[in-house]
PDB file of C-alpha atoms in Angstrom:
ATOM      1  CA  MET A 800       0.000   0.000   0.000  1.00 73.00           C
ATOM      2  CA  PRO A 801       1.542   3.364  -1.036  1.00 89.00           C
ATOM      3  CA  LYS A 802       1.833   6.263   1.358  1.00 94.00           C
ATOM      4  CA  ILE A 803       3.194   9.778   1.028  1.00 96.00           C
ATOM      5  CA  GLU A 804       6.912   9.801   1.757  1.00 95.00           C
ATOM      6  CA  SER A 805       8.498  12.310   4.115  1.00 91.00           C
ATOM      7  CA  ILE A 806      10.124  15.459   2.760  1.00 91.00           C
ATOM      8  CA  SER A 807      12.629  17.776   4.471  1.00 87.00           C
ATOM      9  CA  LEU A 808      10.714  21.015   4.002  1.00 93.00           C
ATOM     10  CA  SER A 809      13.024  22.914   6.351  1.00 90.00           C
ATOM     11  CA  ARG A 810      16.050  22.036   4.197  1.00 90.00           C
ATOM     12  CA  LEU A 811      14.564  23.431   0.997  1.00 91.00           C
ATOM     13  CA  GLN A 812      15.761  26.830  -0.115  1.00 87.00           C
ATOM     14  CA  ASN A 813      13.098  29.513  -0.481  1.00 86.00           C
ATOM     15  CA  ASN A 814      12.699  29.111  -4.233  1.00 84.00           C
ATOM     16  CA  GLU A 815      12.598  25.303  -3.973  1.00 88.00           C
ATOM     17  CA  HIS A 816      10.107  25.465  -1.114  1.00 92.00           C
ATOM     18  CA  PHE A 817       7.742  27.721  -3.045  1.00 90.00           C
ATOM     19  CA  GLN A 818       8.068  25.588  -6.175  1.00 90.00           C
ATOM     20  CA  PHE A 819       7.213  22.449  -4.194  1.00 94.00           C
ATOM     21  CA  MET A 820       4.163  24.112  -2.658  1.00 94.00           C
ATOM     22  CA  THR A 821       3.063  25.265  -6.107  1.00 93.00           C
ATOM     23  CA  ASP A 822       3.487  21.735  -7.481  1.00 92.00           C
ATOM     24  CA  LEU A 823       1.529  20.388  -4.509  1.00 95.00           C
ATOM     25  CA  ASP A 824      -1.309  22.842  -5.088  1.00 94.00           C
ATOM     26  CA  ALA A 825      -1.510  21.752  -8.734  1.00 94.00           C
ATOM     27  CA  LEU A 826      -1.907  18.142  -7.578  1.00 95.00           C
ATOM     28  CA  PHE A 827      -4.635  19.140  -5.118  1.00 95.00           C
ATOM     29  CA  VAL A 828      -6.560  20.746  -7.971  1.00 94.00           C
ATOM     30  CA  LYS A 829      -5.898  17.841 -10.333  1.00 94.00           C
ATOM     31  CA  TYR A 830      -7.175  15.152  -7.969  1.00 95.00           C
ATOM     32  CA  ASN A 831      -9.872  17.219  -6.202  1.00 96.00           C
ATOM     33  CA  VAL A 832      -9.473  18.226  -2.570  1.00 96.00           C
ATOM     34  CA  GLU A 833     -12.840  16.725  -1.697  1.00 96.00           C
ATOM     35  CA  MET A 834     -11.831  13.325  -3.057  1.00 96.00           C
ATOM     36  CA  LEU A 835      -8.541  13.617  -1.153  1.00 96.00           C
ATOM     37  CA  GLY A 836     -10.457  14.310   2.052  1.00 96.00           C
ATOM     38  CA  ILE A 837      -8.729  17.631   2.770  1.00 96.00           C
ATOM     39  CA  ASN A 838     -11.412  20.126   1.741  1.00 95.00           C
ATOM     40  CA  ASN A 839     -11.489  21.669   5.243  1.00 96.00           C
ATOM     41  CA  LEU A 840      -7.686  22.111   5.334  1.00 96.00           C
ATOM     42  CA  TYR A 841      -7.256  23.347   1.769  1.00 96.00           C
ATOM     43  CA  PRO A 842      -8.492  26.949   2.362  1.00 96.00           C
ATOM     44  CA  ASP A 843      -5.788  27.452   5.032  1.00 96.00           C
ATOM     45  CA  PHE A 844      -3.210  26.019   2.638  1.00 96.00           C
ATOM     46  CA  GLN A 845      -4.352  28.390  -0.126  1.00 95.00           C
ATOM     47  CA  THR A 846      -4.152  31.393   2.192  1.00 95.00           C
ATOM     48  CA  ALA A 847      -0.634  30.494   3.337  1.00 94.00           C
ATOM     49  CA  LEU A 848       0.497  29.794  -0.234  1.00 93.00           C
ATOM     50  CA  ALA A 849      -0.827  33.179  -1.362  1.00 91.00           C
ATOM     51  CA  LYS A 850       1.287  34.838   1.339  1.00 89.00           C
ATOM     52  CA  GLU A 851       4.344  32.867   0.241  1.00 88.00           C
ATOM     53  CA  ASP A 852       3.678  33.857  -3.361  1.00 85.00           C
ATOM     54  CA  ALA A 853       3.572  37.528  -2.351  1.00 81.00           C
ATOM     55  CA  CYS A 854       6.865  37.180  -0.456  1.00 81.00           C
ATOM     56  CA  MET A 855       8.531  35.450  -3.394  1.00 77.00           C
ATOM     57  CA  LYS A 856       7.408  38.144  -5.818  1.00 70.00           C
ATOM     58  CA  THR A 857       8.953  40.740  -3.530  1.00 67.00           C
ATOM     59  CA  GLU A 858      12.229  38.836  -3.238  1.00 61.00           C
ATOM     60  CA  LEU A 859      12.452  37.896  -6.891  1.00 56.00           C
ATOM     61  CA  GLY A 860      11.972  41.370  -8.245  1.00 56.00           C
ATOM     62  CA  SER A 861      15.525  41.429  -9.563  1.00 56.00           C
ATOM     63  CA  LEU A 862      17.455  41.512 -12.824  1.00 53.00           C
ATOM     64  CA  LYS A 863      18.185  37.807 -12.424  1.00 63.00           C
ATOM     65  CA  SER A 864      14.473  37.059 -12.374  1.00 63.00           C
ATOM     66  CA  LYS A 865      13.903  39.110 -15.499  1.00 66.00           C
ATOM     67  CA  SER A 866      16.766  37.287 -17.205  1.00 83.00           C
ATOM     68  CA  LEU A 867      15.320  33.933 -16.130  1.00 83.00           C
ATOM     69  CA  SER A 868      12.002  34.840 -17.706  1.00 85.00           C
ATOM     70  CA  GLU A 869      13.738  35.883 -20.922  1.00 89.00           C
ATOM     71  CA  ILE A 870      15.812  32.700 -21.180  1.00 92.00           C
ATOM     72  CA  ASP A 871      12.760  30.590 -20.358  1.00 92.00           C
ATOM     73  CA  CYS A 872      10.902  32.301 -23.191  1.00 93.00           C
ATOM     74  CA  LEU A 873      13.810  31.578 -25.556  1.00 95.00           C
ATOM     75  CA  ARG A 874      13.980  27.877 -24.702  1.00 95.00           C
ATOM     76  CA  ASP A 875      10.187  27.608 -25.050  1.00 95.00           C
ATOM     77  CA  GLN A 876      10.399  29.182 -28.505  1.00 96.00           C
ATOM     78  CA  THR A 877      13.257  26.908 -29.560  1.00 97.00           C
ATOM     79  CA  TRP A 878      11.439  23.811 -28.307  1.00 97.00           C
ATOM     80  CA  SER A 879       8.305  24.906 -30.197  1.00 96.00           C
ATOM     81  CA  ALA A 880      10.335  25.476 -33.362  1.00 97.00           C
ATOM     82  CA  ILE A 881      11.886  22.001 -33.125  1.00 97.00           C
ATOM     83  CA  ARG A 882       8.520  20.379 -32.546  1.00 97.00           C
ATOM     84  CA  GLY A 883       7.011  22.376 -35.402  1.00 97.00           C
ATOM     85  CA  ARG A 884       9.757  21.343 -37.838  1.00 97.00           C
ATOM     86  CA  VAL A 885       9.499  17.689 -36.807  1.00 97.00           C
ATOM     87  CA  ASP A 886       5.701  17.783 -37.044  1.00 96.00           C
ATOM     88  CA  ALA A 887       5.838  19.319 -40.537  1.00 97.00           C
ATOM     89  CA  THR A 888       8.360  16.705 -41.672  1.00 97.00           C
ATOM     90  CA  LEU A 889       5.905  13.953 -40.783  1.00 97.00           C
ATOM     91  CA  SER A 890       4.162  14.960 -44.041  1.00 96.00           C
ATOM     92  CA  SER A 891       7.361  14.979 -46.112  1.00 96.00           C
ATOM     93  CA  PRO A 892       7.093  13.333 -49.568  1.00 96.00           C
ATOM     94  CA  PHE A 893      10.265  11.382 -48.725  1.00 96.00           C
ATOM     95  CA  GLU A 894       9.987   8.249 -46.579  1.00 96.00           C
ATOM     96  CA  VAL A 895      13.446   8.653 -45.020  1.00 95.00           C
ATOM     97  CA  GLU A 896      12.460  12.104 -43.728  1.00 96.00           C
ATOM     98  CA  ARG A 897       9.106  10.847 -42.458  1.00 97.00           C
ATOM     99  CA  GLU A 898      10.836   7.981 -40.638  1.00 97.00           C
ATOM    100  CA  SER A 899      13.311  10.414 -39.047  1.00 97.00           C
ATOM    101  CA  ALA A 900      10.494  12.716 -37.973  1.00 97.00           C
ATOM    102  CA  ARG A 901       8.559   9.838 -36.412  1.00 97.00           C
ATOM    103  CA  ALA A 902      11.606   8.781 -34.388  1.00 96.00           C
ATOM    104  CA  LEU A 903      12.199  12.323 -33.093  1.00 97.00           C
ATOM    105  CA  MET A 904       8.523  12.956 -32.409  1.00 97.00           C
ATOM    106  CA  ARG A 905       8.413   9.891 -30.155  1.00 96.00           C
ATOM    107  CA  LEU A 906      11.094  11.508 -27.990  1.00 96.00           C
ATOM    108  CA  ILE A 907       9.343  14.872 -27.947  1.00 96.00           C
ATOM    109  CA  VAL A 908       6.029  13.297 -26.921  1.00 95.00           C
ATOM    110  CA  LEU A 909       7.788  11.197 -24.276  1.00 93.00           C
ATOM    111  CA  TYR A 910       8.859  14.299 -22.325  1.00 92.00           C
ATOM    112  CA  GLY A 911       5.578  16.158 -22.729  1.00 91.00           C
ATOM    113  CA  ASN A 912       4.704  19.784 -23.357  1.00 92.00           C
ATOM    114  CA  VAL A 913       7.513  21.561 -21.503  1.00 92.00           C
ATOM    115  CA  ARG A 914       5.852  24.960 -21.895  1.00 90.00           C
ATOM    116  CA  LYS A 915       3.241  23.937 -19.322  1.00 86.00           C
ATOM    117  CA  MET A 916       5.753  22.671 -16.757  1.00 86.00           C
ATOM    118  CA  THR A 917       7.242  24.397 -13.726  1.00 84.00           C
ATOM    119  CA  TYR A 918      10.763  25.801 -14.091  1.00 85.00           C
ATOM    120  CA  ASN A 919      12.428  22.831 -12.405  1.00 84.00           C
ATOM    121  CA  SER A 920      10.379  20.223 -14.252  1.00 86.00           C
ATOM    122  CA  GLU A 921      11.009  21.888 -17.601  1.00 91.00           C
ATOM    123  CA  SER A 922      14.747  22.102 -16.959  1.00 91.00           C
ATOM    124  CA  ALA A 923      14.918  18.385 -16.179  1.00 91.00           C
ATOM    125  CA  ALA A 924      12.724  17.426 -19.151  1.00 92.00           C
ATOM    126  CA  LEU A 925      14.722  19.522 -21.621  1.00 95.00           C
ATOM    127  CA  SER A 926      18.023  18.205 -20.297  1.00 94.00           C
ATOM    128  CA  ASN A 927      16.859  14.629 -20.849  1.00 93.00           C
ATOM    129  CA  LEU A 928      15.263  15.399 -24.218  1.00 96.00           C
ATOM    130  CA  VAL A 929      18.381  17.068 -25.617  1.00 96.00           C
ATOM    131  CA  SER A 930      20.572  14.272 -24.284  1.00 95.00           C
ATOM    132  CA  ASP A 931      18.379  11.626 -25.930  1.00 95.00           C
ATOM    133  CA  MET A 932      18.112  13.479 -29.235  1.00 96.00           C
ATOM    134  CA  GLN A 933      21.877  13.924 -29.418  1.00 95.00           C
ATOM    135  CA  ARG A 934      22.629  10.234 -28.976  1.00 95.00           C
ATOM    136  CA  VAL A 935      24.653   8.770 -31.828  1.00 95.00           C
ATOM    137  CA  VAL A 936      21.732   6.603 -32.929  1.00 95.00           C
ATOM    138  CA  ASN A 937      19.663   9.746 -33.600  1.00 95.00           C
ATOM    139  CA  ALA A 938      22.338  11.743 -35.468  1.00 95.00           C
ATOM    140  CA  GLY A 939      20.977  10.740 -38.868  1.00 96.00           C
ATOM    141  CA  TYR A 940      17.444  11.661 -37.873  1.00 97.00           C
ATOM    142  CA  LEU A 941      18.525  15.139 -36.760  1.00 97.00           C
ATOM    143  CA  MET A 942      20.339  15.701 -40.033  1.00 96.00           C
ATOM    144  CA  SER A 943      17.436  14.414 -42.120  1.00 96.00           C
ATOM    145  CA  VAL A 944      14.907  16.671 -40.417  1.00 97.00           C
ATOM    146  CA  GLY A 945      17.383  19.557 -40.195  1.00 96.00           C
ATOM    147  CA  VAL A 946      17.127  20.350 -36.482  1.00 96.00           C
ATOM    148  CA  GLY A 947      20.595  19.346 -35.261  1.00 95.00           C
ATOM    149  CA  PRO A 948      21.813  22.936 -34.628  1.00 96.00           C
ATOM    150  CA  TRP A 949      18.447  23.813 -33.082  1.00 97.00           C
ATOM    151  CA  VAL A 950      18.690  20.968 -30.576  1.00 97.00           C
ATOM    152  CA  GLU A 951      22.226  22.030 -29.704  1.00 96.00           C
ATOM    153  CA  GLU A 952      21.049  25.595 -29.143  1.00 97.00           C
ATOM    154  CA  LEU A 953      18.164  24.360 -26.982  1.00 97.00           C
ATOM    155  CA  GLY A 954      20.688  22.542 -24.808  1.00 96.00           C
ATOM    156  CA  LYS A 955      22.757  25.719 -24.408  1.00 95.00           C
ATOM    157  CA  GLN A 956      19.706  27.789 -23.524  1.00 95.00           C
ATOM    158  CA  ASN A 957      18.594  25.239 -20.936  1.00 94.00           C
ATOM    159  CA  GLU A 958      22.072  25.097 -19.376  1.00 94.00           C
ATOM    160  CA  ALA A 959      22.148  28.900 -19.191  1.00 92.00           C
ATOM    161  CA  PHE A 960      18.749  28.884 -17.481  1.00 91.00           C
ATOM    162  CA  VAL A 961      19.793  26.250 -14.926  1.00 89.00           C
ATOM    163  CA  GLN A 962      23.018  28.105 -14.130  1.00 88.00           C
ATOM    164  CA  LEU A 963      21.201  31.405 -13.626  1.00 86.00           C
ATOM    165  CA  MET A 964      18.583  29.681 -11.476  1.00 84.00           C
ATOM    166  CA  ASN A 965      21.324  28.169  -9.312  1.00 82.00           C
ATOM    167  CA  ASP A 966      23.030  31.559  -9.003  1.00 80.00           C
ATOM    168  CA  ARG A 967      19.783  33.190  -7.961  1.00 73.00           C
ATOM    169  CA  ASN A 968      18.990  30.446  -5.436  1.00 70.00           C
ATOM    170  CA  ALA A 969      22.443  30.864  -3.907  1.00 69.00           C
ATOM    171  CA  GLU A 970      21.905  34.616  -3.669  1.00 64.00           C
ATOM    172  CA  TYR A 971      18.556  34.236  -1.913  1.00 59.00           C
ATOM    173  CA  SER A 972      19.773  31.543   0.455  1.00 58.00           C
ATOM    174  CA  GLU A 973      22.599  33.857   1.548  1.00 53.00           C
ATOM    175  CA  ARG A 974      20.339  36.863   1.828  1.00 50.00           C
ATOM    176  CA  GLY A 975      17.573  35.162   3.812  1.00 49.00           C
ATOM    177  CA  SER A 976      14.213  36.650   4.600  1.00 52.00           C
ATOM    178  CA  GLY A 977      12.396  37.096   7.876  1.00 54.00           C
ATOM    179  CA  ASP A 978       9.074  37.343   6.036  1.00 73.00           C
ATOM    180  CA  MET A 979       9.694  34.096   4.166  1.00 81.00           C
ATOM    181  CA  ARG A 980      10.604  32.319   7.388  1.00 84.00           C
ATOM    182  CA  ASN A 981       7.345  33.470   8.956  1.00 86.00           C
ATOM    183  CA  VAL A 982       5.324  32.252   5.987  1.00 89.00           C
ATOM    184  CA  ARG A 983       7.098  28.893   5.878  1.00 92.00           C
ATOM    185  CA  VAL A 984       6.425  28.381   9.585  1.00 92.00           C
ATOM    186  CA  LEU A 985       2.761  28.957   8.758  1.00 93.00           C
ATOM    187  CA  ILE A 986       2.387  26.670   5.722  1.00 96.00           C
ATOM    188  CA  ASP A 987       4.619  23.730   6.681  1.00 96.00           C
ATOM    189  CA  PRO A 988       2.436  22.482   9.567  1.00 96.00           C
ATOM    190  CA  ILE A 989      -0.618  22.639   7.298  1.00 97.00           C
ATOM    191  CA  VAL A 990       1.114  20.473   4.709  1.00 97.00           C
ATOM    192  CA  GLU A 991       2.250  18.039   7.402  1.00 96.00           C
ATOM    193  CA  GLN A 992      -1.325  17.799   8.670  1.00 96.00           C
ATOM    194  CA  ILE A 993      -2.612  17.197   5.134  1.00 97.00           C
ATOM    195  CA  ILE A 994      -0.039  14.434   4.571  1.00 97.00           C
ATOM    196  CA  GLU A 995      -0.915  12.792   7.893  1.00 96.00           C
ATOM    197  CA  ARG A 996      -4.613  12.805   7.047  1.00 96.00           C
ATOM    198  CA  ILE A 997      -4.119  11.329   3.560  1.00 97.00           C
ATOM    199  CA  ASN A 998      -1.742   8.672   4.858  1.00 96.00           C
ATOM    200  CA  ALA A 999      -4.216   7.765   7.587  1.00 96.00           C
ATOM    201  CA  SER A1000      -6.966   7.288   5.002  1.00 95.00           C
ATOM    202  CA  LEU A1001      -4.663   4.935   3.098  1.00 94.00           C
ATOM    203  CA  VAL A1002      -3.764   2.922   6.196  1.00 94.00           C
ATOM    204  CA  LEU A1003      -7.429   2.634   7.228  1.00 93.00           C
ATOM    205  CA  ASP A1004      -8.376   1.715   3.647  1.00 92.00           C
ATOM    206  CA  ILE A1005     -11.008   4.447   3.445  1.00 94.00           C
ATOM    207  CA  ALA A1006      -9.279   6.562   0.795  1.00 94.00           C
ATOM    208  CA  ALA A1007     -11.087   7.472  -2.432  1.00 95.00           C
ATOM    209  CA  ALA A1008      -9.788   6.087  -5.721  1.00 94.00           C
ATOM    210  CA  GLU A1009      -8.066   9.398  -6.515  1.00 94.00           C
ATOM    211  CA  VAL A1010      -5.787   9.188  -3.473  1.00 96.00           C
ATOM    212  CA  THR A1011      -3.492   6.434  -4.759  1.00 95.00           C
ATOM    213  CA  PRO A1012      -2.491   8.122  -8.065  1.00 95.00           C
ATOM    214  CA  PHE A1013      -2.158  11.416  -6.173  1.00 97.00           C
ATOM    215  CA  THR A1014       0.197   9.751  -3.689  1.00 96.00           C
ATOM    216  CA  LEU A1015       2.304   8.111  -6.398  1.00 95.00           C
ATOM    217  CA  GLU A1016       2.657  11.358  -8.354  1.00 95.00           C
ATOM    218  CA  LEU A1017       3.464  13.375  -5.231  1.00 96.00           C
ATOM    219  CA  ASN A1018       6.114  10.841  -4.191  1.00 96.00           C
ATOM    220  CA  GLU A1019       7.874  11.311  -7.534  1.00 94.00           C
ATOM    221  CA  LYS A1020       8.048  15.044  -6.870  1.00 93.00           C
ATOM    222  CA  ILE A1021       9.260  14.455  -3.310  1.00 95.00           C
ATOM    223  CA  LYS A1022      12.053  12.219  -4.637  1.00 93.00           C
ATOM    224  CA  TYR A1023      13.097  15.007  -6.994  1.00 91.00           C
ATOM    225  CA  TYR A1024      13.323  17.631  -4.238  1.00 91.00           C
ATOM    226  CA  GLU A1025      15.026  15.229  -1.830  1.00 91.00           C
ATOM    227  CA  LYS A1026      17.707  14.582  -4.463  1.00 89.00           C
ATOM    228  CA  ILE A1027      18.313  18.336  -4.692  1.00 88.00           C
ATOM    229  CA  VAL A1028      18.750  18.562  -0.920  1.00 87.00           C
ATOM    230  CA  GLN A1029      21.049  15.520  -0.823  1.00 86.00           C
ATOM    231  CA  ALA A1030      23.167  16.785  -3.706  1.00 85.00           C
ATOM    232  CA  ARG A1031      23.586  20.155  -2.004  1.00 81.00           C
ATOM    233  CA  SER A1032      24.465  18.467   1.295  1.00 74.00           C
ATOM    234  CA  GLY A1033      27.070  16.295  -0.421  1.00 63.00           C
ATOM    235  CA  LYS A1034      28.573  19.293  -2.169  1.00 54.00           C
ATOM    236  CA  ASN A1035      28.783  21.231   1.089  1.00 49.00           C
ATOM    237  CA  GLN A1036      30.545  18.302   2.784  1.00 52.00           C
ATOM    238  CA  GLN A1037      33.062  18.104  -0.051  1.00 52.00           C
ATOM    239  CA  ASN A1038      33.729  21.829   0.252  1.00 47.00           C
ATOM    240  CA  GLU A1039      34.241  21.485   4.024  1.00 49.00           C
ATOM    241  CA  MET A1040      36.662  18.612   3.534  1.00 46.00           C
ATOM    242  CA  ALA A1041      38.565  20.574   0.917  1.00 44.00           C
ATOM    243  CA  SER A1042      38.812  23.542   3.263  1.00 44.00           C
ATOM    244  CA  GLU A1043      40.147  21.354   6.071  1.00 45.00           C
ATOM    245  CA  GLU A1044      42.777  19.803   3.796  1.00 49.00           C
ATOM    246  CA  SER A1045      43.985  23.123   2.414  1.00 46.00           C
TER     247      SER A1045
END
């Protein structure tokens, strides 16, 4: 029987914390708060999330944020152009081009519509998509459809976005925010209460049918954020060891 895994909310940086809460809210809407059995807790969650959103907008009103938006727009446009070229080539009069387009379209469909994803999800999807498309086995397909340079450029744009996002996260984690701390202290207990209630419904076998897919999808997101925390912790330990040795 699945249950919602634990997540280290306190170890998430402000931007990561807000992104997780936003992802969580999207899942609440997708699976219906009434079916999840949290309809009486959801209004408090919404109120707290709105306050966190307001704090984030205040903190992120910087040149880095504007640049992030610009680069995100560029990678969205490049992805759309690649998909458009591949889609058009599906109707090519030449079989070899149609075959190449079908192979590339399978990869594009596999990773979904990145324009509708959160920043973190889109970054991961594009990284995997570019990596798969640039595999040796797909080189001929890229050449046949004529999107090789476009895929390479998409990879560069995505890397630039990820680097700028990391730089901004580092800046905010160093700066800190009393307001953000106050909001996180407000919303975290609500989320913990929601998780406890949903897990209890699973243990007691009284959960609605929507609860299991919700739990499985949420656990995938939790794994993603936990990996971020673990990677950062490992990097910090390496830096400490290096400092001690020097």
